[in-house]
Every structure is written in structure tokens, then in C-alpha cells.
Amino acid sequence: TQLLEQSPQFLSIQEGENLTVYCNSSSVFSSLQWYRQEPGEGPVLLVTVVTGGEVKKLKRLTFQFGDARKDSSLHITAAQPGDTGLYLCAGLYYGNNRLAFGKGNQVVVIP
Amino acid sequence: DADVTQTPRNRITKTGKRIMLECSQTKGHDRMYWYRQDPGLGLRLIYYSFDVKDINKGEISDGYSVSRQAQAKFSLSLESAIPNQTALYFCATSAGQFSTDTQYFGPGTRLTVL
């Protein structure tokens, strides 16, 4: 059972366009993390969101944690080819120090 | 130098062979993890260790074993490899002090079992 559903699984856009990807669950998380993975490398943490409704910005990337702490979104403004990668969300359950990962959103930005 | 290293980076082996994947870290973290990544399935936790004397099974531990030789070293063994263990394997570490701790991943080992 996949506890974290990420959508869309694959997204291809032109440079300069905006995009939003989603991470949804029926479970409540104490925190949620977003990682980016590039080919041949391990995932690298982008952000951790902890408070329901929290919004964090990392340059052109905006992350939001849902009010109910069950879902999150990642919005990229004016996407660039360097944004290409697999975006993974990972949730931390209350009382558990293990992360559960979604399958990822594969984003391709075409120059 | 990389903080989390994995050896080998690529390995091709045959069904029934024993194989060990090694992970070393220079971050001084107590917590270490082994994951496998499969297309369409994402990252799944195999084993994790919160300190040298603590080993725990993850969600897919069958067919695998681990050894925490030191704070800095955590190895994953496949006693008798089978083709469905073909995957990309990642080691990760975290400081473990807070629930929001970052996990730092190694570069991965691509394992093919023929």
C-alpha cells in the first residue's frame, strides 16, 4: 500500500512555464520533507514543513503543507532546465522516526 | 570528499550468490538506513540502525541482513541473491536528534542479479 501518492508521476514543460506537483495521503504526518533526485545520484533534501498550512519558499520553489497535515504541494515558478529531476515527498509519522516516501514526480524542463 | 560513500557503485551478480554492499559516512551521525529504489515503486526502507547496538527491520527486510560494524559503517548483505533484488540501493544517515532531521543519501549502488 502506497501511503503517499504523488501526482502527476511525469510532467514535461517548456522553460519559463510554471508547474505544480502534489503529494497526498490519508494519514497525518508530524512533518513532511521534499527531496530532489538527479540521475546517478541520491536524493537531496530541499525543505521540511512542520506546521499545518505552512508555506516555505526556496528561490523559485514554493512548498505548502496542507492545513490537515495530510498533503503538500510544490510549485515552481519560471521553470529552468536545472529544475529537471525526480521530486520525492517523504512523511514522518507521529511517534515514528522513519520516513515513508512517495514514488516521486518526474519533472522535465525543456530548454 | 563525499560525506556518505557506497561501494561498489555497480555490481552484476548471479542468482544464488552472496553479496555485500557497504556504506561509510564521515558525518558523525548515529542513524543509518538502507533503502532500495525500483521504477514505479519509489524508495522503500530495508533496515535501519539508530546506533551501533540497535538494528531494526524496515518494510521489506526479507532476503536481506545488515551489520553495523561501527558508527561510521553499515553494510547490507544479500545471502542468496535473486533476480527480483535487482534495484538501486541507497544508504542514508541522519543525526536523529529531531523528528525533522535531514537524511543524507549516498550516491547509490546499482545491483543487477542475473
mmCIF file of C-alpha atoms in Angstrom:
data_model
loop_
_atom_site.group_PDB
_atom_site.id
_atom_site.type_symbol
_atom_site.label_atom_id
_atom_site.label_comp_id
_atom_site.label_asym_id
_atom_site.label_seq_id
_atom_site.Cartn_x
_atom_site.Cartn_y
_atom_site.Cartn_z
ATOM 1 C CA THR A 1 0.000 0.000 0.000
ATOM 2 C CA GLN A 2 1.416 3.344 -1.090
ATOM 3 C CA LEU A 3 0.731 5.714 1.780
ATOM 4 C CA LEU A 4 1.940 8.797 -0.096
ATOM 5 C CA GLU A 5 0.534 9.400 -3.566
ATOM 6 C CA GLN A 6 2.399 11.835 -5.789
ATOM 7 C CA SER A 7 0.842 13.322 -8.898
ATOM 8 C CA PRO A 8 1.440 13.701 -11.709
ATOM 9 C CA GLN A 9 4.003 10.930 -11.995
ATOM 10 C CA PHE A 10 5.572 12.604 -15.031
ATOM 11 C CA LEU A 11 5.475 16.220 -16.202
ATOM 12 C CA SER A 12 7.236 17.809 -19.149
ATOM 13 C CA ILE A 13 7.138 21.585 -19.603
ATOM 14 C CA GLN A 14 8.901 24.343 -21.504
ATOM 15 C CA GLU A 15 11.460 26.575 -19.850
ATOM 16 C CA GLY A 16 9.774 29.600 -18.298
ATOM 17 C CA GLU A 17 6.468 27.892 -17.532
ATOM 18 C CA ASN A 18 5.083 27.302 -14.062
ATOM 19 C CA LEU A 19 4.244 23.905 -12.596
ATOM 20 C CA THR A 20 2.724 22.366 -9.501
ATOM 21 C CA VAL A 21 3.095 18.807 -8.242
ATOM 22 C CA TYR A 22 1.243 17.185 -5.387
ATOM 23 C CA CYS A 23 1.800 14.763 -2.534
ATOM 24 C CA ASN A 24 -1.324 13.344 -0.897
ATOM 25 C CA SER A 25 -2.100 10.890 1.867
ATOM 26 C CA SER A 26 -4.948 9.789 4.094
ATOM 27 C CA SER A 27 -2.520 9.775 7.022
ATOM 28 C CA VAL A 28 -1.489 12.672 9.216
ATOM 29 C CA PHE A 29 2.206 13.499 9.427
ATOM 30 C CA SER A 30 4.248 15.240 12.077
ATOM 31 C CA SER A 31 6.383 16.666 9.279
ATOM 32 C CA LEU A 32 6.888 16.280 5.564
ATOM 33 C CA GLN A 33 10.043 16.605 3.518
ATOM 34 C CA TRP A 34 10.690 17.206 -0.177
ATOM 35 C CA TYR A 35 13.796 15.801 -1.840
ATOM 36 C CA ARG A 36 15.130 16.165 -5.377
ATOM 37 C CA GLN A 37 16.996 13.345 -7.062
ATOM 38 C CA GLU A 38 19.053 13.688 -10.220
ATOM 39 C CA PRO A 39 20.143 10.751 -12.391
ATOM 40 C CA GLY A 40 23.004 8.767 -10.865
ATOM 41 C CA GLU A 41 22.731 10.485 -7.520
ATOM 42 C CA GLY A 42 20.980 10.096 -4.199
ATOM 43 C CA PRO A 43 18.067 12.312 -3.135
ATOM 44 C CA VAL A 44 18.945 15.697 -1.642
ATOM 45 C CA LEU A 45 16.695 17.458 0.850
ATOM 46 C CA LEU A 46 15.028 20.654 -0.377
ATOM 47 C CA VAL A 47 12.753 21.539 2.512
ATOM 48 C CA THR A 48 10.979 20.288 5.638
ATOM 49 C CA VAL A 49 7.498 21.544 6.534
ATOM 50 C CA VAL A 50 6.198 21.019 10.032
ATOM 51 C CA THR A 51 3.186 23.237 10.741
ATOM 52 C CA GLY A 52 -0.217 22.744 9.071
ATOM 53 C CA GLY A 53 -0.724 25.479 6.484
ATOM 54 C CA GLU A 54 2.971 26.312 6.418
ATOM 55 C CA VAL A 55 4.421 27.813 3.258
ATOM 56 C CA LYS A 56 8.144 27.817 2.572
ATOM 57 C CA LYS A 57 9.970 29.358 -0.355
ATOM 58 C CA LEU A 58 13.293 28.310 -1.774
ATOM 59 C CA LYS A 59 14.120 30.738 -4.592
ATOM 60 C CA ARG A 60 11.590 29.840 -7.332
ATOM 61 C CA LEU A 61 10.222 26.836 -5.428
ATOM 62 C CA THR A 62 7.235 27.216 -3.098
ATOM 63 C CA PHE A 63 6.243 24.396 -0.755
ATOM 64 C CA GLN A 64 2.945 24.210 1.106
ATOM 65 C CA PHE A 65 1.856 21.834 3.852
ATOM 66 C CA GLY A 66 -1.890 21.231 3.997
ATOM 67 C CA ASP A 67 -3.893 22.519 6.949
ATOM 68 C CA ALA A 68 -4.738 18.947 7.974
ATOM 69 C CA ARG A 69 -1.074 17.858 7.610
ATOM 70 C CA LYS A 70 -2.042 15.144 5.129
ATOM 71 C CA ASP A 71 -0.870 16.693 1.888
ATOM 72 C CA SER A 72 1.663 19.016 0.348
ATOM 73 C CA SER A 73 2.357 20.787 -2.914
ATOM 74 C CA LEU A 74 5.441 22.057 -4.685
ATOM 75 C CA HIS A 75 5.103 24.962 -7.099
ATOM 76 C CA ILE A 76 7.945 26.001 -9.400
ATOM 77 C CA THR A 77 7.809 29.438 -10.966
ATOM 78 C CA ALA A 78 9.501 30.073 -14.310
ATOM 79 C CA ALA A 79 10.989 26.597 -14.503
ATOM 80 C CA GLN A 80 14.539 26.202 -15.742
ATOM 81 C CA PRO A 81 16.318 23.131 -17.171
ATOM 82 C CA GLY A 82 18.219 22.846 -13.881
ATOM 83 C CA ASP A 83 14.901 22.065 -12.180
ATOM 84 C CA THR A 84 14.727 18.761 -14.056
ATOM 85 C CA GLY A 85 14.714 15.842 -11.665
ATOM 86 C CA LEU A 86 12.671 13.422 -9.595
ATOM 87 C CA TYR A 87 10.904 15.177 -6.732
ATOM 88 C CA LEU A 88 10.194 12.906 -3.779
ATOM 89 C CA CYS A 89 7.973 13.682 -0.828
ATOM 90 C CA ALA A 90 8.540 11.860 2.444
ATOM 91 C CA GLY A 91 6.309 11.893 5.502
ATOM 92 C CA LEU A 92 7.257 11.333 9.110
ATOM 93 C CA TYR A 93 4.528 9.731 11.194
ATOM 94 C CA TYR A 94 3.838 10.735 14.790
ATOM 95 C CA GLY A 95 5.835 8.629 17.220
ATOM 96 C CA ASN A 96 7.893 7.119 14.429
ATOM 97 C CA ASN A 97 11.277 8.271 13.209
ATOM 98 C CA ARG A 98 11.041 6.501 9.882
ATOM 99 C CA LEU A 99 10.268 8.358 6.694
ATOM 100 C CA ALA A 100 7.738 6.989 4.206
ATOM 101 C CA PHE A 101 8.486 8.040 0.631
ATOM 102 C CA GLY A 102 6.163 8.602 -2.277
ATOM 103 C CA LYS A 103 7.019 7.290 -5.746
ATOM 104 C CA GLY A 104 8.052 10.715 -6.966
ATOM 105 C CA ASN A 105 7.166 13.347 -9.561
ATOM 106 C CA GLN A 106 9.471 13.192 -12.571
ATOM 107 C CA VAL A 107 9.829 16.741 -13.921
ATOM 108 C CA VAL A 108 11.488 17.527 -17.240
ATOM 109 C CA VAL A 109 12.065 21.148 -18.236
ATOM 110 C CA ILE A 110 12.789 21.560 -21.923
ATOM 111 C CA PRO A 111 15.077 24.451 -22.934
ATOM 112 C CA ASP B 1 35.150 14.103 -0.358
ATOM 113 C CA ALA B 2 31.601 12.783 -0.129
ATOM 114 C CA ASP B 3 30.101 12.503 3.346
ATOM 115 C CA VAL B 4 28.289 9.238 2.566
ATOM 116 C CA THR B 5 30.023 6.729 0.327
ATOM 117 C CA GLN B 6 28.808 3.434 -1.039
ATOM 118 C CA THR B 7 30.774 0.578 -2.545
ATOM 119 C CA PRO B 8 30.527 -0.834 -5.088
ATOM 120 C CA ARG B 9 28.705 1.668 -7.305
ATOM 121 C CA ASN B 10 27.677 -1.022 -9.753
ATOM 122 C CA ARG B 11 27.526 -4.782 -9.375
ATOM 123 C CA ILE B 12 26.330 -7.601 -11.569
ATOM 124 C CA THR B 13 25.945 -10.971 -9.911
ATOM 125 C CA LYS B 14 24.244 -14.295 -10.462
ATOM 126 C CA THR B 15 21.290 -15.877 -8.726
ATOM 127 C CA GLY B 16 22.302 -17.619 -5.508
ATOM 128 C CA LYS B 17 25.465 -15.622 -4.916
ATOM 129 C CA ARG B 18 26.142 -13.843 -1.659
ATOM 130 C CA ILE B 19 26.811 -10.154 -2.000
ATOM 131 C CA MET B 20 27.609 -7.336 0.394
ATOM 132 C CA LEU B 21 27.029 -3.636 -0.163
ATOM 133 C CA GLU B 22 28.986 -1.280 2.038
ATOM 134 C CA CYS B 23 28.258 2.199 3.330
ATOM 135 C CA SER B 24 30.582 4.587 5.142
ATOM 136 C CA GLN B 25 29.901 8.057 6.495
ATOM 137 C CA THR B 26 32.040 10.870 7.828
ATOM 138 C CA LYS B 27 29.147 12.969 9.169
ATOM 139 C CA GLY B 28 29.353 11.533 12.671
ATOM 140 C CA HIS B 29 25.682 10.550 12.575
ATOM 141 C CA ASP B 30 24.292 7.812 14.782
ATOM 142 C CA ARG B 31 21.419 6.821 12.489
ATOM 143 C CA MET B 32 21.911 4.905 9.254
ATOM 144 C CA TYR B 33 19.448 3.447 6.778
ATOM 145 C CA TRP B 34 19.316 1.155 3.763
ATOM 146 C CA TYR B 35 16.720 1.733 1.041
ATOM 147 C CA ARG B 36 16.040 0.212 -2.334
ATOM 148 C CA GLN B 37 14.572 2.138 -5.247
ATOM 149 C CA ASP B 38 12.639 0.482 -8.019
ATOM 150 C CA PRO B 39 10.986 2.158 -11.016
ATOM 151 C CA GLY B 40 7.345 2.797 -10.189
ATOM 152 C CA LEU B 41 7.746 1.812 -6.537
ATOM 153 C CA GLY B 42 9.804 4.623 -5.092
ATOM 154 C CA LEU B 43 12.148 4.332 -2.120
ATOM 155 C CA ARG B 44 11.452 1.540 0.345
ATOM 156 C CA LEU B 45 13.182 1.046 3.692
ATOM 157 C CA ILE B 46 15.031 -2.255 4.148
ATOM 158 C CA TYR B 47 16.783 -1.863 7.514
ATOM 159 C CA TYR B 48 17.737 0.966 9.822
ATOM 160 C CA SER B 49 20.035 1.442 12.787
ATOM 161 C CA PHE B 50 19.767 4.187 15.399
ATOM 162 C CA ASP B 51 23.133 3.332 16.940
ATOM 163 C CA VAL B 52 25.770 0.610 16.829
ATOM 164 C CA LYS B 53 23.774 -1.745 19.056
ATOM 165 C CA ASP B 54 20.381 -1.030 17.505
ATOM 166 C CA ILE B 55 19.211 -2.749 14.300
ATOM 167 C CA ASN B 56 15.621 -2.640 13.066
ATOM 168 C CA LYS B 57 13.756 -4.158 10.150
ATOM 169 C CA GLY B 58 12.126 -1.858 7.654
ATOM 170 C CA GLU B 59 9.187 -2.592 5.398
ATOM 171 C CA ILE B 60 10.994 -5.028 3.069
ATOM 172 C CA SER B 61 13.698 -6.822 5.092
ATOM 173 C CA ASP B 62 13.090 -10.393 3.844
ATOM 174 C CA GLY B 63 16.121 -11.715 1.949
ATOM 175 C CA TYR B 64 18.443 -9.098 3.430
ATOM 176 C CA SER B 65 20.634 -8.786 6.513
ATOM 177 C CA VAL B 66 22.731 -5.931 7.866
ATOM 178 C CA SER B 67 25.716 -5.333 10.082
ATOM 179 C CA ARG B 68 26.628 -2.121 11.904
ATOM 180 C CA GLN B 69 30.367 -2.571 12.332
ATOM 181 C CA ALA B 70 30.961 0.900 13.741
ATOM 182 C CA GLN B 71 29.198 4.231 13.980
ATOM 183 C CA ALA B 72 30.515 5.061 10.532
ATOM 184 C CA LYS B 73 29.857 1.753 8.765
ATOM 185 C CA PHE B 74 26.650 -0.048 7.871
ATOM 186 C CA SER B 75 26.670 -2.940 5.430
ATOM 187 C CA LEU B 76 23.822 -4.704 3.651
ATOM 188 C CA SER B 77 24.047 -8.373 2.665
ATOM 189 C CA LEU B 78 22.072 -10.490 0.284
ATOM 190 C CA GLU B 79 22.755 -14.056 1.408
ATOM 191 C CA SER B 80 21.425 -15.650 -1.752
ATOM 192 C CA ALA B 81 20.653 -13.080 -4.406
ATOM 193 C CA ILE B 82 17.572 -13.457 -6.604
ATOM 194 C CA PRO B 83 16.590 -11.509 -9.753
ATOM 195 C CA ASN B 84 13.836 -9.501 -8.071
ATOM 196 C CA GLN B 85 16.510 -7.953 -5.849
ATOM 197 C CA THR B 86 17.766 -6.109 -8.916
ATOM 198 C CA ALA B 87 17.419 -2.458 -7.912
ATOM 199 C CA LEU B 88 19.181 0.758 -6.980
ATOM 200 C CA TYR B 89 20.276 0.652 -3.320
ATOM 201 C CA PHE B 90 20.822 3.737 -1.213
ATOM 202 C CA CYS B 91 22.403 4.209 2.168
ATOM 203 C CA ALA B 92 21.422 7.267 4.202
ATOM 204 C CA THR B 93 22.349 8.839 7.519
ATOM 205 C CA SER B 94 20.723 11.285 9.902
ATOM 206 C CA ALA B 95 21.690 12.948 13.137
ATOM 207 C CA GLY B 96 18.495 11.719 14.726
ATOM 208 C CA GLN B 97 18.109 14.420 17.317
ATOM 209 C CA PHE B 98 14.814 15.761 15.996
ATOM 210 C CA SER B 99 11.943 14.349 14.009
ATOM 211 C CA THR B 100 12.616 16.846 11.243
ATOM 212 C CA ASP B 101 16.189 15.710 10.701
ATOM 213 C CA THR B 102 17.548 15.621 7.204
ATOM 214 C CA GLN B 103 18.520 12.277 5.737
ATOM 215 C CA TYR B 104 21.761 12.409 3.745
ATOM 216 C CA PHE B 105 21.939 9.869 0.974
ATOM 217 C CA GLY B 106 24.903 8.179 -0.646
ATOM 218 C CA PRO B 107 25.270 8.010 -4.430
ATOM 219 C CA GLY B 108 23.671 4.570 -4.674
ATOM 220 C CA THR B 109 24.680 1.080 -5.771
ATOM 221 C CA ARG B 110 23.118 -0.320 -8.913
ATOM 222 C CA LEU B 111 22.738 -4.071 -8.404
ATOM 223 C CA THR B 112 21.781 -6.475 -11.157
ATOM 224 C CA VAL B 113 21.037 -10.109 -10.333
ATOM 225 C CA LEU B 114 21.009 -12.372 -13.381
#
